[in-house]
């Protein structure tokens, strides 16, 4: 088998501007183990004065749930408390959530999504606060995830109107779809990135007043650690954003694009 041709990433490529961006959540994930003492009370005291516009949301612990099955005996369940993991804070408008964990940092933005520049700058500012407190010495993983929701009509939507190469029913059976889920994982030849891409249908929500939605969940992540100290963080996220955009715009149809402009 011939090796795949290296993908040329062009972070300067311009993509269509969407006035109705379908992003329901954007996530910046940086896995980096804290090297400074990271205890709940002291971390919270250090964070709260610096998180202008945010309020404390919750403190969370990690648990490991195991089920042990042996021949001739009933299953045994074992739950292990792995200890305190970190803190979450939420913006006053409830549109942004940031996690400061022992093993890294996560910044989430809910709809309405502003734009890449705003989202990235806010994330990097919060990441600097994490670095000041946790003093990590290496980055184990970077991730950029966008969950998009495209509204569908209630009456048997024709998926080919919305996405290229939609799923097809078995040959000879023209069956309407009640739902589907496609999960694909892509390598990125020549780069230490990979992509998880999920396409599925979200049923109509009777309590939300929304119809069914086409979910395009794109998660781009690194496949190896990032050297520290690093000046490449912004470049890495710009490259992952380019990959995310190529997946998104390469999946939707022209009709969908025009509806989102």
mmCIF file of C-alpha atoms in Angstrom:
data_model
loop_
_atom_site.group_PDB
_atom_site.id
_atom_site.type_symbol
_atom_site.label_atom_id
_atom_site.label_comp_id
_atom_site.label_asym_id
_atom_site.label_seq_id
_atom_site.Cartn_x
_atom_site.Cartn_y
_atom_site.Cartn_z
ATOM 1 C CA UNK A 1 0.000 0.000 0.000
ATOM 2 C CA UNK A 2 1.396 3.365 -0.979
ATOM 3 C CA UNK A 3 1.646 5.922 1.819
ATOM 4 C CA UNK A 4 -1.054 8.597 1.729
ATOM 5 C CA UNK A 5 0.005 11.934 0.331
ATOM 6 C CA UNK A 6 0.785 14.575 2.938
ATOM 7 C CA UNK A 7 -2.090 16.958 3.584
ATOM 8 C CA UNK A 8 -1.161 20.602 2.985
ATOM 9 C CA UNK A 9 -2.726 22.725 5.719
ATOM 10 C CA UNK A 10 -3.348 26.338 4.753
ATOM 11 C CA UNK A 11 -4.422 28.306 7.830
ATOM 12 C CA UNK A 12 -4.798 31.428 5.668
ATOM 13 C CA UNK A 13 -7.569 29.874 3.576
ATOM 14 C CA UNK A 14 -10.798 31.851 3.792
ATOM 15 C CA UNK A 15 -14.066 30.046 4.474
ATOM 16 C CA UNK A 16 -17.642 31.304 3.959
ATOM 17 C CA UNK A 17 -18.939 33.645 6.648
ATOM 18 C CA UNK A 18 -22.109 32.298 8.250
ATOM 19 C CA UNK A 19 -24.551 34.739 9.800
ATOM 20 C CA UNK A 20 -26.437 31.750 11.233
ATOM 21 C CA UNK A 21 -23.570 29.529 12.324
ATOM 22 C CA UNK A 22 -25.051 26.183 13.487
ATOM 23 C CA UNK A 23 -22.504 25.714 16.298
ATOM 24 C CA UNK A 24 -24.244 24.677 19.513
ATOM 25 C CA UNK A 25 -20.976 24.077 21.374
ATOM 26 C CA UNK A 26 -17.303 24.763 20.677
ATOM 27 C CA UNK A 27 -14.679 23.208 22.958
ATOM 28 C CA UNK A 28 -10.970 23.902 23.447
ATOM 29 C CA UNK A 29 -9.304 21.041 25.353
ATOM 30 C CA UNK A 30 -5.689 21.139 26.569
ATOM 31 C CA UNK A 31 -4.440 18.132 28.545
ATOM 32 C CA UNK A 32 -1.539 19.196 30.742
ATOM 33 C CA UNK A 33 -0.792 17.750 34.169
ATOM 34 C CA UNK A 34 -0.459 20.261 37.020
ATOM 35 C CA UNK A 35 3.002 20.275 38.571
ATOM 36 C CA UNK A 36 2.191 22.705 41.355
ATOM 37 C CA UNK A 37 0.142 21.522 44.353
ATOM 38 C CA UNK A 38 -3.441 21.482 43.074
ATOM 39 C CA UNK A 39 -5.898 21.374 45.958
ATOM 40 C CA UNK A 40 -9.524 22.436 45.874
ATOM 41 C CA UNK A 41 -9.528 25.258 48.421
ATOM 42 C CA UNK A 42 -6.275 26.909 47.366
ATOM 43 C CA UNK A 43 -7.039 26.608 43.638
ATOM 44 C CA UNK A 44 -10.491 28.136 44.061
ATOM 45 C CA UNK A 45 -9.072 31.014 46.109
ATOM 46 C CA UNK A 46 -6.475 31.661 43.410
ATOM 47 C CA UNK A 47 -8.964 31.482 40.520
ATOM 48 C CA UNK A 48 -11.970 33.472 41.694
ATOM 49 C CA UNK A 49 -10.318 36.936 41.803
ATOM 50 C CA UNK A 50 -9.002 36.422 38.247
ATOM 51 C CA UNK A 51 -12.157 35.114 36.580
ATOM 52 C CA UNK A 52 -13.962 38.356 35.854
ATOM 53 C CA UNK A 53 -17.477 37.703 34.591
ATOM 54 C CA UNK A 54 -17.511 34.090 35.817
ATOM 55 C CA UNK A 55 -19.046 32.458 38.866
ATOM 56 C CA UNK A 56 -18.278 29.168 40.569
ATOM 57 C CA UNK A 57 -20.363 26.334 39.123
ATOM 58 C CA UNK A 58 -19.237 23.118 40.799
ATOM 59 C CA UNK A 59 -16.415 20.955 42.063
ATOM 60 C CA UNK A 60 -16.080 17.462 40.667
ATOM 61 C CA UNK A 61 -14.440 14.195 41.566
ATOM 62 C CA UNK A 62 -13.491 11.197 39.446
ATOM 63 C CA UNK A 63 -14.895 7.724 39.994
ATOM 64 C CA UNK A 64 -13.997 4.418 38.375
ATOM 65 C CA UNK A 65 -16.808 1.886 37.999
ATOM 66 C CA UNK A 66 -15.838 -1.747 37.414
ATOM 67 C CA UNK A 67 -17.972 -4.855 37.012
ATOM 68 C CA UNK A 68 -16.193 -8.145 37.747
ATOM 69 C CA UNK A 69 -17.707 -11.300 36.316
ATOM 70 C CA UNK A 70 -16.512 -14.746 37.321
ATOM 71 C CA UNK A 71 -17.924 -18.114 36.256
ATOM 72 C CA UNK A 72 -20.492 -19.466 38.681
ATOM 73 C CA UNK A 73 -20.905 -16.261 40.689
ATOM 74 C CA UNK A 74 -22.910 -13.071 40.547
ATOM 75 C CA UNK A 75 -21.298 -9.964 39.013
ATOM 76 C CA UNK A 76 -19.487 -7.780 41.518
ATOM 77 C CA UNK A 77 -19.569 -4.026 41.140
ATOM 78 C CA UNK A 78 -16.715 -1.935 42.418
ATOM 79 C CA UNK A 79 -16.666 1.859 42.539
ATOM 80 C CA UNK A 80 -13.359 3.576 43.272
ATOM 81 C CA UNK A 81 -13.111 7.215 44.256
ATOM 82 C CA UNK A 82 -10.131 8.586 42.324
ATOM 83 C CA UNK A 83 -10.236 11.846 44.208
ATOM 84 C CA UNK A 84 -10.915 15.472 43.457
ATOM 85 C CA UNK A 85 -10.379 16.425 39.819
ATOM 86 C CA UNK A 86 -11.073 20.127 39.438
ATOM 87 C CA UNK A 87 -13.416 23.101 39.372
ATOM 88 C CA UNK A 88 -15.881 24.488 36.856
ATOM 89 C CA UNK A 89 -16.895 28.107 36.409
ATOM 90 C CA UNK A 90 -19.674 29.562 34.278
ATOM 91 C CA UNK A 91 -20.003 33.009 32.756
ATOM 92 C CA UNK A 92 -22.756 35.263 34.026
ATOM 93 C CA UNK A 93 -24.654 34.898 30.736
ATOM 94 C CA UNK A 94 -24.346 31.079 31.043
ATOM 95 C CA UNK A 95 -22.820 30.833 27.564
ATOM 96 C CA UNK A 96 -19.257 29.930 28.601
ATOM 97 C CA UNK A 97 -17.958 27.175 30.886
ATOM 98 C CA UNK A 98 -14.326 26.704 31.867
ATOM 99 C CA UNK A 99 -12.805 23.737 33.704
ATOM 100 C CA UNK A 100 -9.551 23.854 35.639
ATOM 101 C CA UNK A 101 -8.530 20.246 36.319
ATOM 102 C CA UNK A 102 -5.504 18.480 37.725
ATOM 103 C CA UNK A 103 -4.871 17.034 34.274
ATOM 104 C CA UNK A 104 -5.744 19.994 32.093
ATOM 105 C CA UNK A 105 -8.015 22.776 30.979
ATOM 106 C CA UNK A 106 -11.281 22.875 29.009
ATOM 107 C CA UNK A 107 -13.088 25.966 27.688
ATOM 108 C CA UNK A 108 -16.564 25.617 26.175
ATOM 109 C CA UNK A 109 -18.710 28.137 24.344
ATOM 110 C CA UNK A 110 -22.433 27.489 23.860
ATOM 111 C CA UNK A 111 -24.658 29.008 21.186
ATOM 112 C CA UNK A 112 -24.750 31.646 19.879
ATOM 113 C CA UNK A 113 -21.163 31.145 18.711
ATOM 114 C CA UNK A 114 -19.418 34.510 18.141
ATOM 115 C CA UNK A 115 -16.448 33.893 15.812
ATOM 116 C CA UNK A 116 -13.121 32.062 15.888
ATOM 117 C CA UNK A 117 -11.025 35.069 16.930
ATOM 118 C CA UNK A 118 -13.205 35.823 19.943
ATOM 119 C CA UNK A 119 -13.472 32.185 21.004
ATOM 120 C CA UNK A 120 -9.720 31.528 20.654
ATOM 121 C CA UNK A 121 -8.615 34.709 22.424
ATOM 122 C CA UNK A 122 -10.922 34.065 25.371
ATOM 123 C CA UNK A 123 -9.707 30.471 25.576
ATOM 124 C CA UNK A 124 -6.025 31.404 25.471
ATOM 125 C CA UNK A 125 -6.527 34.062 28.179
ATOM 126 C CA UNK A 126 -8.109 31.464 30.465
ATOM 127 C CA UNK A 127 -5.380 28.955 29.588
ATOM 128 C CA UNK A 128 -2.757 31.452 30.792
ATOM 129 C CA UNK A 129 -4.528 31.590 34.153
ATOM 130 C CA UNK A 130 -4.394 27.791 34.346
ATOM 131 C CA UNK A 131 -0.660 27.850 33.542
ATOM 132 C CA UNK A 132 0.037 30.426 36.261
ATOM 133 C CA UNK A 133 -1.642 28.230 38.859
ATOM 134 C CA UNK A 134 -0.849 24.688 37.680
ATOM 135 C CA UNK A 135 2.644 25.254 36.171
ATOM 136 C CA UNK A 136 2.465 22.354 33.677
ATOM 137 C CA UNK A 137 5.705 21.288 31.994
ATOM 138 C CA UNK A 138 4.243 19.450 28.995
ATOM 139 C CA UNK A 139 1.091 19.225 26.928
ATOM 140 C CA UNK A 140 -0.153 15.685 26.398
ATOM 141 C CA UNK A 141 -3.022 16.435 24.030
ATOM 142 C CA UNK A 142 -4.775 19.281 22.264
ATOM 143 C CA UNK A 143 -8.359 19.033 21.110
ATOM 144 C CA UNK A 144 -10.784 21.267 19.231
ATOM 145 C CA UNK A 145 -14.370 20.091 19.002
ATOM 146 C CA UNK A 146 -17.357 21.693 17.277
ATOM 147 C CA UNK A 147 -20.874 20.328 17.628
ATOM 148 C CA UNK A 148 -23.142 21.694 14.894
ATOM 149 C CA UNK A 149 -26.919 21.342 14.721
ATOM 150 C CA UNK A 150 -28.771 21.985 11.466
ATOM 151 C CA UNK A 151 -32.535 22.280 11.831
ATOM 152 C CA UNK A 152 -34.567 19.798 9.766
ATOM 153 C CA UNK A 153 -38.241 19.909 8.752
ATOM 154 C CA UNK A 154 -40.683 17.760 10.701
ATOM 155 C CA UNK A 155 -42.027 15.952 7.653
ATOM 156 C CA UNK A 156 -39.559 13.263 6.499
ATOM 157 C CA UNK A 157 -36.511 15.422 5.616
ATOM 158 C CA UNK A 158 -34.545 14.488 2.525
ATOM 159 C CA UNK A 159 -31.005 14.174 3.870
ATOM 160 C CA UNK A 160 -29.432 14.687 0.447
ATOM 161 C CA UNK A 161 -30.702 18.277 0.600
ATOM 162 C CA UNK A 162 -28.460 18.897 3.611
ATOM 163 C CA UNK A 163 -25.335 16.741 3.373
ATOM 164 C CA UNK A 164 -23.303 15.272 0.566
ATOM 165 C CA UNK A 165 -23.160 11.470 0.404
ATOM 166 C CA UNK A 166 -26.015 10.880 2.871
ATOM 167 C CA UNK A 167 -26.735 7.371 4.193
ATOM 168 C CA UNK A 168 -28.861 5.224 1.887
ATOM 169 C CA UNK A 169 -31.465 2.572 2.751
ATOM 170 C CA UNK A 170 -30.865 -1.011 1.579
ATOM 171 C CA UNK A 171 -31.194 -1.448 -2.168
ATOM 172 C CA UNK A 172 -34.737 -2.299 -3.146
ATOM 173 C CA UNK A 173 -36.239 -0.950 0.090
ATOM 174 C CA UNK A 174 -37.183 2.708 0.013
ATOM 175 C CA UNK A 175 -37.453 3.001 3.779
ATOM 176 C CA UNK A 176 -37.701 6.377 5.513
ATOM 177 C CA UNK A 177 -35.102 7.069 8.180
ATOM 178 C CA UNK A 178 -36.121 7.280 11.816
ATOM 179 C CA UNK A 179 -32.505 7.967 12.721
ATOM 180 C CA UNK A 180 -28.913 7.129 11.894
ATOM 181 C CA UNK A 181 -25.399 7.489 13.284
ATOM 182 C CA UNK A 182 -22.159 7.491 11.312
ATOM 183 C CA UNK A 183 -18.866 7.632 13.193
ATOM 184 C CA UNK A 184 -15.679 7.998 11.189
ATOM 185 C CA UNK A 185 -12.076 8.504 12.314
ATOM 186 C CA UNK A 186 -9.560 10.038 9.943
ATOM 187 C CA UNK A 187 -5.778 10.275 10.054
ATOM 188 C CA UNK A 188 -4.093 13.420 8.728
ATOM 189 C CA UNK A 189 -1.059 12.277 6.693
ATOM 190 C CA UNK A 190 2.050 14.295 7.431
ATOM 191 C CA UNK A 191 0.676 15.759 10.651
ATOM 192 C CA UNK A 192 0.186 14.584 14.230
ATOM 193 C CA UNK A 193 -3.572 15.087 14.077
ATOM 194 C CA UNK A 194 -6.610 12.839 13.852
ATOM 195 C CA UNK A 195 -10.314 13.588 13.465
ATOM 196 C CA UNK A 196 -13.433 11.982 14.909
ATOM 197 C CA UNK A 197 -16.502 12.843 12.849
ATOM 198 C CA UNK A 198 -20.011 11.884 13.920
ATOM 199 C CA UNK A 199 -23.166 12.469 11.872
ATOM 200 C CA UNK A 200 -26.493 11.694 13.479
ATOM 201 C CA UNK A 201 -30.098 12.839 13.822
ATOM 202 C CA UNK A 202 -31.291 14.465 17.037
ATOM 203 C CA UNK A 203 -35.035 13.823 17.483
ATOM 204 C CA UNK A 204 -37.466 16.693 17.874
ATOM 205 C CA UNK A 205 -37.637 17.979 21.420
ATOM 206 C CA UNK A 206 -41.235 18.318 22.677
ATOM 207 C CA UNK A 207 -40.090 20.529 25.552
ATOM 208 C CA UNK A 208 -37.888 22.778 23.432
ATOM 209 C CA UNK A 209 -40.203 23.537 20.538
ATOM 210 C CA UNK A 210 -37.439 22.550 18.133
ATOM 211 C CA UNK A 211 -37.785 20.076 15.307
ATOM 212 C CA UNK A 212 -35.311 17.300 14.518
ATOM 213 C CA UNK A 213 -31.727 18.330 13.954
ATOM 214 C CA UNK A 214 -28.837 17.030 11.896
ATOM 215 C CA UNK A 215 -25.799 16.827 14.178
ATOM 216 C CA UNK A 216 -22.308 17.239 12.712
ATOM 217 C CA UNK A 217 -19.857 16.612 15.556
ATOM 218 C CA UNK A 218 -16.252 17.278 14.521
ATOM 219 C CA UNK A 219 -13.437 16.594 17.007
ATOM 220 C CA UNK A 220 -9.875 17.316 15.879
ATOM 221 C CA UNK A 221 -7.053 16.298 18.236
ATOM 222 C CA UNK A 222 -3.316 15.745 18.401
ATOM 223 C CA UNK A 223 -1.887 12.238 18.359
ATOM 224 C CA UNK A 224 1.289 13.072 20.268
ATOM 225 C CA UNK A 225 2.424 15.514 22.937
ATOM 226 C CA UNK A 226 3.446 19.098 22.280
ATOM 227 C CA UNK A 227 6.909 20.260 23.369
ATOM 228 C CA UNK A 228 7.080 22.673 26.286
ATOM 229 C CA UNK A 229 7.531 25.584 26.517
ATOM 230 C CA UNK A 230 5.606 26.103 23.328
ATOM 231 C CA UNK A 231 5.074 29.051 21.032
ATOM 232 C CA UNK A 232 3.068 26.836 18.689
ATOM 233 C CA UNK A 233 -0.193 26.638 20.607
ATOM 234 C CA UNK A 234 -2.016 29.212 18.482
ATOM 235 C CA UNK A 235 -0.647 27.655 15.277
ATOM 236 C CA UNK A 236 -1.759 24.160 16.323
ATOM 237 C CA UNK A 237 -5.276 25.352 17.067
ATOM 238 C CA UNK A 238 -5.372 27.302 13.787
ATOM 239 C CA UNK A 239 -4.421 24.099 11.940
ATOM 240 C CA UNK A 240 -7.048 22.094 13.784
ATOM 241 C CA UNK A 241 -9.622 24.769 12.961
ATOM 242 C CA UNK A 242 -8.686 24.500 9.275
ATOM 243 C CA UNK A 243 -9.215 20.730 9.403
ATOM 244 C CA UNK A 244 -12.547 21.212 11.149
ATOM 245 C CA UNK A 245 -13.673 23.696 8.516
ATOM 246 C CA UNK A 246 -12.629 21.435 5.645
ATOM 247 C CA UNK A 247 -14.700 18.611 7.136
ATOM 248 C CA UNK A 248 -17.721 20.835 7.758
ATOM 249 C CA UNK A 249 -17.821 22.691 4.447
ATOM 250 C CA UNK A 250 -16.907 19.517 2.575
ATOM 251 C CA UNK A 251 -19.942 17.771 4.094
ATOM 252 C CA UNK A 252 -22.818 20.240 3.752
ATOM 253 C CA UNK A 253 -24.609 20.917 0.469
ATOM 254 C CA UNK A 254 -24.845 24.257 -1.338
ATOM 255 C CA UNK A 255 -28.467 24.502 -0.204
ATOM 256 C CA UNK A 256 -27.433 24.180 3.439
ATOM 257 C CA UNK A 257 -24.628 26.686 2.946
ATOM 258 C CA UNK A 258 -26.988 29.271 1.490
ATOM 259 C CA UNK A 259 -29.429 28.761 4.366
ATOM 260 C CA UNK A 260 -26.655 29.425 6.876
ATOM 261 C CA UNK A 261 -25.155 32.490 5.210
#
